[in-house]
Amino acid sequence: MDKKRNIIIDTDTASDDAVAIIMALRDPSVNVLGITCVAGNLYVDQCVRNALISIDYAGTYAPPVYRGMEKPMIREKMVTAHATHGQDGLGDVGYPDPKGKPQPEHAVDAMARMVTEYEGDDLEIVTLGPLSNVAMAILKAPEAFKKVKMITMMGSAGLGPGNCTPVAEFNIWADAEAAQIVMQSGVPFTVVGWDACLGKAILTVEEIDALMADNPSELVKFCIECNRCLRNLNVKRFGSALIDFADPVAMAVAIHPECVAKMIDAYCFTEYKSESTYGQVVIDYNGVAGKPFNGRVCTELDADEFKRYLYSLIKG
Ligand code: RIB
Ligand code: CA
C-alpha cells in the first residue's frame, strides 16, 4: 500500500469548503492530520462549527479541529461572505450541532507544531480561505516551514478577473499581507486561481439535477443543499442556479493531480500597499521581473476528470 499523504487543511469553512473537506476525508490516499479554521467567509467560530459538521457528513474519521485567526493580520476592515453562503455558511439549512468539539490549542500553534513534528515527512497544506493562519505560523516557525512539501491554495484571480475587485479574489483580498508573507516565505506553493474554477469546472443545473435524481444519499444531498445560497446568488450572477466549486477544485488539484490540465511556474507576489489593487496576485510567468520563480499556478483544469473524481468520493 502506498504511503498516505499527510495534509493539513486550513479553511474558512463555508459551503464550498465543506465539500472540499469531505473530499479529503473520503480519499483513502490522504491522511488529514488536522483542520485549522480561519475567519474569512464567516466568523471563525462559525467556521469551526461548519468544519465539525463536514467531518460528521464525511462519515470517515475525525481529525482534530483548531480555532484560528479571528481577523486579518493588518487590514482594518474585515470582510465576510455571508451573502454568498448564508448566515450560517451552510445555506441556512439548519443542520444539527456537530458531534465533535474544537481542540483547545490555537490553530497557529497547532499548525506550527504539526509542521515541526512532520518535518521532512512530505507534509502538505491545503488552504481554502484567507492565509492569516498560515502566515502567522510561518512567522512562528520559519525554519520548519521550509521542509513543507507544498502549500496548495485556493486563491488569486489566476490569469483572469477577480471576484471581489477587478483584480482580486476573496481569499487573498481578505488578507493580502498574509498572502504576501506566504508567497515570499520560500515555502513551495501552488496557486489555484478563480479562473481555473470556472468554465467547465462549474456544476451545471443539469449535472446537479442528475446527482439529486437517483435517490441521493444524505452525503450527496448535504453537498448540494448546503450550497443553496450560493446557487441563489448564481442565478443573479450567472443567470443559472449552478455551483462554482472553488475549494473542491483546489482540493482536487492538491490531492488528485490527474485533474490538472495545465500548470505553469511563475514568480508571484501579492499587492498589499495600493488601495485600488489591494489583493492582486501578480503572476510573472515570463520572468519579466527577473525574480526566481517561487510558485506554480494551475491555469487549466481537466474538468471531466475533476467531476469524475468528485462524484467518486461523494457518491461512493
Ligand atoms: O473566491 C472563492 C473563495 O472564497 C472560496 O474559498 C470560497 O469559500 C471563499 O472563501
Ligand atoms: Ca473557502
CSV table of C-alpha atoms and ligand atoms in Angstrom, one decimal:
chain,number,residue,atom,x,y,z
A,1,MET,CA,0.0,0.0,0.0
A,2,ASP,CA,1.4,3.4,-1.0
A,3,LYS,CA,2.2,5.7,1.9
A,4,LYS,CA,-0.7,8.1,2.6
A,5,ARG,CA,-0.2,11.8,2.0
A,6,ASN,CA,-0.2,13.8,5.2
A,7,ILE,CA,-2.2,17.1,4.8
A,8,ILE,CA,-3.4,19.9,7.0
A,9,ILE,CA,-6.5,21.7,5.7
A,10,ASP,CA,-6.8,25.4,6.5
A,11,THR,CA,-10.3,26.7,5.9
A,12,ASP,CA,-12.9,29.5,6.3
A,13,THR,CA,-15.5,26.7,6.3
A,14,ALA,CA,-18.5,27.7,4.2
A,15,SER,CA,-20.4,25.6,1.8
A,16,ASP,CA,-17.8,25.0,-0.8
A,17,ASP,CA,-15.1,24.5,1.8
A,18,ALA,CA,-17.3,21.8,3.4
A,19,VAL,CA,-17.3,19.8,0.2
A,20,ALA,CA,-13.6,20.1,-0.2
A,21,ILE,CA,-13.1,18.9,3.4
A,22,ILE,CA,-15.4,15.9,2.7
A,23,MET,CA,-13.4,15.0,-0.4
A,24,ALA,CA,-10.1,14.9,1.5
A,25,LEU,CA,-11.6,12.8,4.3
A,26,ARG,CA,-13.1,10.3,1.9
A,27,ASP,CA,-9.9,9.9,-0.3
A,28,PRO,CA,-8.2,6.8,1.0
A,29,SER,CA,-4.8,8.0,-0.2
A,30,VAL,CA,-4.9,11.0,2.1
A,31,ASN,CA,-4.5,11.4,5.9
A,32,VAL,CA,-5.9,14.7,7.2
A,33,LEU,CA,-3.7,15.5,10.2
A,34,GLY,CA,-5.8,18.4,11.3
A,35,ILE,CA,-8.2,21.1,10.2
A,36,THR,CA,-7.3,24.7,11.1
A,37,CYS,CA,-10.1,27.3,10.9
A,38,VAL,CA,-9.6,30.9,9.9
A,39,ALA,CA,-12.0,33.8,9.7
A,40,GLY,CA,-13.0,34.7,6.1
A,41,ASN,CA,-16.3,33.7,4.6
A,42,LEU,CA,-17.6,33.7,8.2
A,43,TYR,CA,-16.5,34.5,11.7
A,44,VAL,CA,-14.1,31.9,13.0
A,45,ASP,CA,-16.4,30.1,15.4
A,46,GLN,CA,-18.9,29.6,12.6
A,47,CYS,CA,-16.0,28.1,10.5
A,48,VAL,CA,-15.2,25.7,13.4
A,49,ARG,CA,-18.8,24.6,13.7
A,50,ASN,CA,-19.1,24.0,9.9
A,51,ALA,CA,-15.8,22.1,9.8
A,52,LEU,CA,-17.1,19.8,12.6
A,53,ILE,CA,-20.4,19.3,10.7
A,54,SER,CA,-18.4,18.5,7.5
A,55,ILE,CA,-16.5,15.8,9.4
A,56,ASP,CA,-19.8,14.3,10.5
A,57,TYR,CA,-21.1,14.2,7.0
A,58,ALA,CA,-17.9,12.8,5.5
A,59,GLY,CA,-18.5,9.7,7.7
A,60,THR,CA,-14.9,8.5,7.8
A,61,TYR,CA,-12.6,9.8,10.6
A,62,ALA,CA,-12.5,12.9,12.8
A,63,PRO,CA,-9.2,14.8,12.6
A,64,PRO,CA,-8.6,17.5,15.3
A,65,VAL,CA,-10.1,20.9,14.5
A,66,TYR,CA,-8.5,24.1,15.7
A,67,ARG,CA,-9.8,27.6,16.0
A,68,GLY,CA,-7.5,30.2,14.4
A,69,MET,CA,-7.2,33.8,13.5
A,70,GLU,CA,-10.4,35.9,14.1
A,71,LYS,CA,-9.3,38.7,11.9
A,72,PRO,CA,-6.8,39.6,9.1
A,73,MET,CA,-3.3,40.4,10.2
A,74,ILE,CA,-3.3,44.1,9.4
A,75,ARG,CA,-6.3,45.0,7.2
A,76,GLU,CA,-8.6,47.1,9.3
A,77,LYS,CA,-11.9,46.3,7.6
A,78,MET,CA,-12.7,42.6,7.9
A,79,VAL,CA,-14.7,41.2,5.0
A,80,THR,CA,-17.0,38.2,5.2
A,81,ALA,CA,-19.2,36.3,2.6
A,82,HIS,CA,-22.4,35.6,4.5
A,83,ALA,CA,-24.3,36.9,1.5
A,84,THR,CA,-22.8,34.2,-0.6
A,85,HIS,CA,-23.0,31.2,1.6
A,86,GLY,CA,-25.8,32.1,4.0
A,87,GLN,CA,-25.8,33.4,7.6
A,88,ASP,CA,-24.5,30.1,8.9
A,89,GLY,CA,-22.3,29.5,5.9
A,90,LEU,CA,-24.1,26.2,5.0
A,91,GLY,CA,-27.0,27.5,3.1
A,92,ASP,CA,-29.1,28.3,6.2
A,93,VAL,CA,-30.4,24.8,6.1
A,94,GLY,CA,-30.2,24.5,9.9
A,95,TYR,CA,-28.0,21.4,10.2
A,96,PRO,CA,-27.9,20.0,13.7
A,97,ASP,CA,-25.0,20.7,16.1
A,98,PRO,CA,-21.8,18.7,15.3
A,99,LYS,CA,-20.8,15.7,17.3
A,100,GLY,CA,-17.2,17.0,17.8
A,101,LYS,CA,-15.6,19.9,19.6
A,102,PRO,CA,-12.5,22.0,18.7
A,103,GLN,CA,-9.2,21.4,20.3
A,104,PRO,CA,-8.0,24.0,23.0
A,105,GLU,CA,-4.8,24.7,21.1
A,106,HIS,CA,-4.8,27.7,18.8
A,107,ALA,CA,-4.7,26.9,15.1
A,108,VAL,CA,-1.5,28.8,14.5
A,109,ASP,CA,0.3,27.0,17.3
A,110,ALA,CA,-1.1,23.7,16.1
A,111,MET,CA,0.0,24.2,12.5
A,112,ALA,CA,3.5,25.3,13.6
A,113,ARG,CA,3.7,22.2,15.9
A,114,MET,CA,2.5,19.8,13.2
A,115,VAL,CA,4.9,21.2,10.6
A,116,THR,CA,7.7,20.8,13.1
A,117,GLU,CA,6.6,17.3,14.1
A,118,TYR,CA,6.3,16.2,10.5
A,119,GLU,CA,9.5,18.0,9.3
A,120,GLY,CA,10.8,16.2,6.2
A,121,ASP,CA,7.8,13.9,6.1
A,122,ASP,CA,6.3,15.4,2.9
A,123,LEU,CA,3.7,17.3,4.9
A,124,GLU,CA,1.4,19.3,2.7
A,125,ILE,CA,-1.0,22.2,3.5
A,126,VAL,CA,-4.2,22.9,1.5
A,127,THR,CA,-5.7,26.3,2.1
A,128,LEU,CA,-9.3,27.1,1.3
A,129,GLY,CA,-9.6,30.6,2.8
A,130,PRO,CA,-7.5,33.7,3.7
A,131,LEU,CA,-3.9,32.9,4.6
A,132,SER,CA,-3.9,34.6,8.1
A,133,ASN,CA,-3.3,31.3,10.0
A,134,VAL,CA,-0.6,30.1,7.6
A,135,ALA,CA,1.3,33.4,7.5
A,136,MET,CA,1.3,33.6,11.3
A,137,ALA,CA,2.5,30.0,11.6
A,138,ILE,CA,5.3,30.7,9.1
A,139,LEU,CA,6.4,33.7,11.2
A,140,LYS,CA,6.3,31.4,14.3
A,141,ALA,CA,8.3,28.5,12.8
A,142,PRO,CA,10.0,29.7,9.6
A,143,GLU,CA,12.7,27.0,9.5
A,144,ALA,CA,10.3,24.1,10.0
A,145,PHE,CA,8.1,25.5,7.2
A,146,LYS,CA,11.0,25.3,4.8
A,147,LYS,CA,10.5,21.5,5.0
A,148,VAL,CA,6.8,21.7,4.0
A,149,LYS,CA,6.4,19.8,0.7
A,150,MET,CA,3.7,22.1,-0.8
A,151,ILE,CA,1.1,24.7,0.1
A,152,THR,CA,-1.8,24.4,-2.4
A,153,MET,CA,-4.0,27.4,-2.1
A,154,MET,CA,-7.4,28.3,-3.5
A,155,GLY,CA,-6.6,31.9,-4.1
A,156,SER,CA,-6.0,34.7,-6.6
A,157,ALA,CA,-7.8,35.6,-9.7
A,158,GLY,CA,-5.2,33.4,-11.6
A,159,LEU,CA,-4.8,34.9,-15.1
A,160,GLY,CA,-8.4,36.2,-15.1
A,161,PRO,CA,-10.6,38.8,-13.4
A,162,GLY,CA,-11.1,38.9,-9.7
A,163,ASN,CA,-14.4,38.2,-7.9
A,164,CYS,CA,-14.1,40.9,-5.3
A,165,THR,CA,-12.4,43.7,-7.3
A,166,PRO,CA,-11.4,43.6,-10.9
A,167,VAL,CA,-8.0,42.1,-9.9
A,168,ALA,CA,-8.6,40.4,-6.5
A,169,GLU,CA,-10.1,37.1,-5.5
A,170,PHE,CA,-11.7,36.9,-2.0
A,171,ASN,CA,-9.2,34.7,-0.1
A,172,ILE,CA,-6.3,37.0,-1.0
A,173,TRP,CA,-8.4,40.2,-0.8
A,174,ALA,CA,-9.4,39.3,2.7
A,175,ASP,CA,-5.8,39.4,4.0
A,176,ALA,CA,-3.3,40.4,1.3
A,177,GLU,CA,-0.5,40.9,3.7
A,178,ALA,CA,-0.8,37.3,4.8
A,179,ALA,CA,-0.7,36.1,1.2
A,180,GLN,CA,2.4,38.1,0.6
A,181,ILE,CA,4.2,36.6,3.6
A,182,VAL,CA,3.3,33.1,2.4
A,183,MET,CA,4.4,33.8,-1.2
A,184,GLN,CA,7.7,35.3,-0.1
A,185,SER,CA,8.4,32.7,2.6
A,186,GLY,CA,10.4,30.3,0.4
A,187,VAL,CA,7.8,27.5,1.0
A,188,PRO,CA,6.8,25.9,-2.3
A,189,PHE,CA,3.2,26.8,-3.3
A,190,THR,CA,0.7,26.1,-5.9
A,191,VAL,CA,-1.9,28.7,-6.7
A,192,VAL,CA,-5.4,27.6,-7.9
A,193,GLY,CA,-6.9,30.8,-9.2
A,194,TRP,CA,-10.5,31.7,-9.5
A,195,ASP,CA,-10.2,31.4,-13.3
A,196,ALA,CA,-9.4,27.7,-13.1
A,197,CYS,CA,-12.6,27.1,-11.0
A,198,LEU,CA,-14.9,28.5,-13.6
A,199,GLY,CA,-15.9,27.3,-17.1
A,200,LYS,CA,-16.4,23.6,-17.4
A,201,ALA,CA,-15.4,23.1,-13.7
A,202,ILE,CA,-18.8,24.6,-12.7
A,203,LEU,CA,-21.5,22.1,-11.8
A,204,THR,CA,-24.4,22.9,-14.2
A,205,VAL,CA,-28.1,22.7,-13.2
A,206,GLU,CA,-28.4,19.5,-15.3
A,207,GLU,CA,-25.4,17.9,-13.5
A,208,ILE,CA,-26.8,18.9,-10.1
A,209,ASP,CA,-30.3,17.5,-11.1
A,210,ALA,CA,-28.7,14.3,-12.2
A,211,LEU,CA,-26.8,13.9,-8.9
A,212,MET,CA,-30.1,14.5,-7.0
A,213,ALA,CA,-32.3,12.4,-9.2
A,214,ASP,CA,-31.3,8.8,-8.4
A,215,ASN,CA,-32.3,8.6,-4.7
A,216,PRO,CA,-29.3,10.7,-3.5
A,217,SER,CA,-27.5,9.7,-0.3
A,218,GLU,CA,-27.5,12.0,2.8
A,219,LEU,CA,-24.0,13.0,1.8
A,220,VAL,CA,-24.9,14.0,-1.8
A,221,LYS,CA,-27.9,15.9,-0.5
A,222,PHE,CA,-25.6,17.7,2.0
A,223,CYS,CA,-23.0,18.6,-0.6
A,224,ILE,CA,-25.7,20.2,-2.9
A,225,GLU,CA,-28.2,21.6,-0.3
A,226,CYS,CA,-25.6,23.4,1.8
A,227,ASN,CA,-24.7,25.3,-1.3
A,228,ARG,CA,-28.3,26.5,-1.9
A,229,CYS,CA,-27.4,30.2,-1.0
A,230,LEU,CA,-24.5,30.1,-3.5
A,231,ARG,CA,-26.9,28.7,-6.1
A,232,ASN,CA,-29.4,31.5,-5.4
A,233,LEU,CA,-26.7,34.1,-5.8
A,234,ASN,CA,-25.6,32.4,-9.0
A,235,VAL,CA,-29.0,32.9,-10.5
A,236,LYS,CA,-28.2,36.6,-10.2
A,237,ARG,CA,-24.5,36.3,-11.1
A,238,PHE,CA,-24.6,33.8,-14.0
A,239,GLY,CA,-28.4,33.5,-14.7
A,240,SER,CA,-28.5,29.9,-13.6
A,241,ALA,CA,-28.6,28.0,-10.3
A,242,LEU,CA,-25.2,26.4,-10.9
A,243,ILE,CA,-22.4,25.8,-8.3
A,244,ASP,CA,-18.9,27.2,-8.7
A,245,PHE,CA,-16.9,24.8,-6.6
A,246,ALA,CA,-13.7,26.8,-6.0
A,247,ASP,CA,-12.4,24.9,-2.9
A,248,PRO,CA,-13.3,21.4,-4.2
A,249,VAL,CA,-11.3,22.4,-7.4
A,250,ALA,CA,-8.3,23.4,-5.2
A,251,MET,CA,-8.6,20.3,-3.1
A,252,ALA,CA,-8.7,18.1,-6.3
A,253,VAL,CA,-5.6,19.9,-7.7
A,254,ALA,CA,-3.8,19.2,-4.4
A,255,ILE,CA,-4.7,15.5,-3.8
A,256,HIS,CA,-5.7,14.3,-7.3
A,257,PRO,CA,-3.3,16.0,-9.7
A,258,GLU,CA,-4.6,13.9,-12.6
A,259,CYS,CA,-7.3,16.6,-12.9
A,260,VAL,CA,-4.7,19.3,-13.7
A,261,ALA,CA,-4.6,20.1,-17.4
A,262,LYS,CA,-2.0,22.9,-17.3
A,263,MET,CA,0.4,24.1,-14.6
A,264,ILE,CA,2.9,26.9,-15.1
A,265,ASP,CA,5.9,28.0,-13.0
A,266,ALA,CA,6.0,31.7,-12.1
A,267,TYR,CA,7.2,34.4,-9.8
A,268,CYS,CA,4.1,35.5,-7.7
A,269,PHE,CA,3.6,38.4,-5.4
A,270,THR,CA,0.6,40.0,-3.7
A,271,GLU,CA,-0.1,43.7,-3.9
A,272,TYR,CA,-0.9,45.0,-0.4
A,273,LYS,CA,0.1,48.6,-0.4
A,274,SER,CA,-2.2,50.0,-3.1
A,275,GLU,CA,-5.9,50.7,-2.3
A,276,SER,CA,-7.2,50.1,-5.8
A,277,THR,CA,-5.2,46.9,-6.5
A,278,TYR,CA,-5.1,45.5,-2.9
A,279,GLY,CA,-5.2,41.7,-3.0
A,280,GLN,CA,-4.0,41.4,-6.6
A,281,VAL,CA,-1.7,38.4,-7.1
A,282,VAL,CA,0.8,39.3,-9.9
A,283,ILE,CA,1.8,36.2,-11.8
A,284,ASP,CA,5.0,36.7,-13.7
A,285,TYR,CA,5.5,33.5,-15.8
A,286,ASN,CA,7.7,35.2,-18.4
A,287,GLY,CA,10.4,36.1,-15.9
A,288,VAL,CA,10.0,39.8,-16.7
A,289,ALA,CA,10.6,40.8,-13.1
A,290,GLY,CA,13.9,39.0,-13.2
A,291,LYS,CA,13.0,37.2,-9.9
A,292,PRO,CA,13.4,33.4,-9.4
A,293,PHE,CA,10.1,31.5,-9.8
A,294,ASN,CA,8.6,30.9,-6.3
A,295,GLY,CA,5.4,29.1,-7.2
A,296,ARG,CA,3.3,27.2,-9.6
A,297,VAL,CA,-0.1,28.2,-11.0
A,298,CYS,CA,-2.8,25.8,-12.2
A,299,THR,CA,-4.2,27.7,-15.2
A,300,GLU,CA,-6.3,24.9,-16.6
A,301,LEU,CA,-8.3,22.0,-15.1
A,302,ASP,CA,-9.4,18.7,-16.7
A,303,ALA,CA,-13.0,19.4,-15.7
A,304,ASP,CA,-14.2,16.0,-16.7
A,305,GLU,CA,-11.6,14.3,-14.5
A,306,PHE,CA,-12.4,16.7,-11.7
A,307,LYS,CA,-16.1,15.8,-11.8
A,308,ARG,CA,-15.5,12.1,-12.1
A,309,TYR,CA,-13.2,12.3,-9.1
A,310,LEU,CA,-15.6,14.4,-7.1
A,311,TYR,CA,-18.6,12.1,-7.8
A,312,SER,CA,-16.5,9.0,-7.0
A,313,LEU,CA,-15.9,10.5,-3.5
A,314,ILE,CA,-19.3,11.8,-2.6
A,315,LYS,CA,-21.4,9.1,-4.3
A,316,GLY,CA,-19.2,6.2,-3.4
B,1,RIB,O1,-13.1,33.2,-4.0
B,1,RIB,C1,-13.5,31.9,-3.7
B,1,RIB,C2,-13.1,31.6,-2.3
B,1,RIB,O2,-13.6,32.5,-1.4
B,1,RIB,C3,-13.5,30.2,-1.8
B,1,RIB,O3,-12.6,29.7,-0.9
B,1,RIB,C4,-14.8,30.5,-1.0
B,1,RIB,O4,-15.0,29.5,0.0
B,1,RIB,C5,-14.4,31.8,-0.4
B,1,RIB,O5,-13.6,31.5,0.7
B,2,CA,CA,-13.2,29.0,1.3
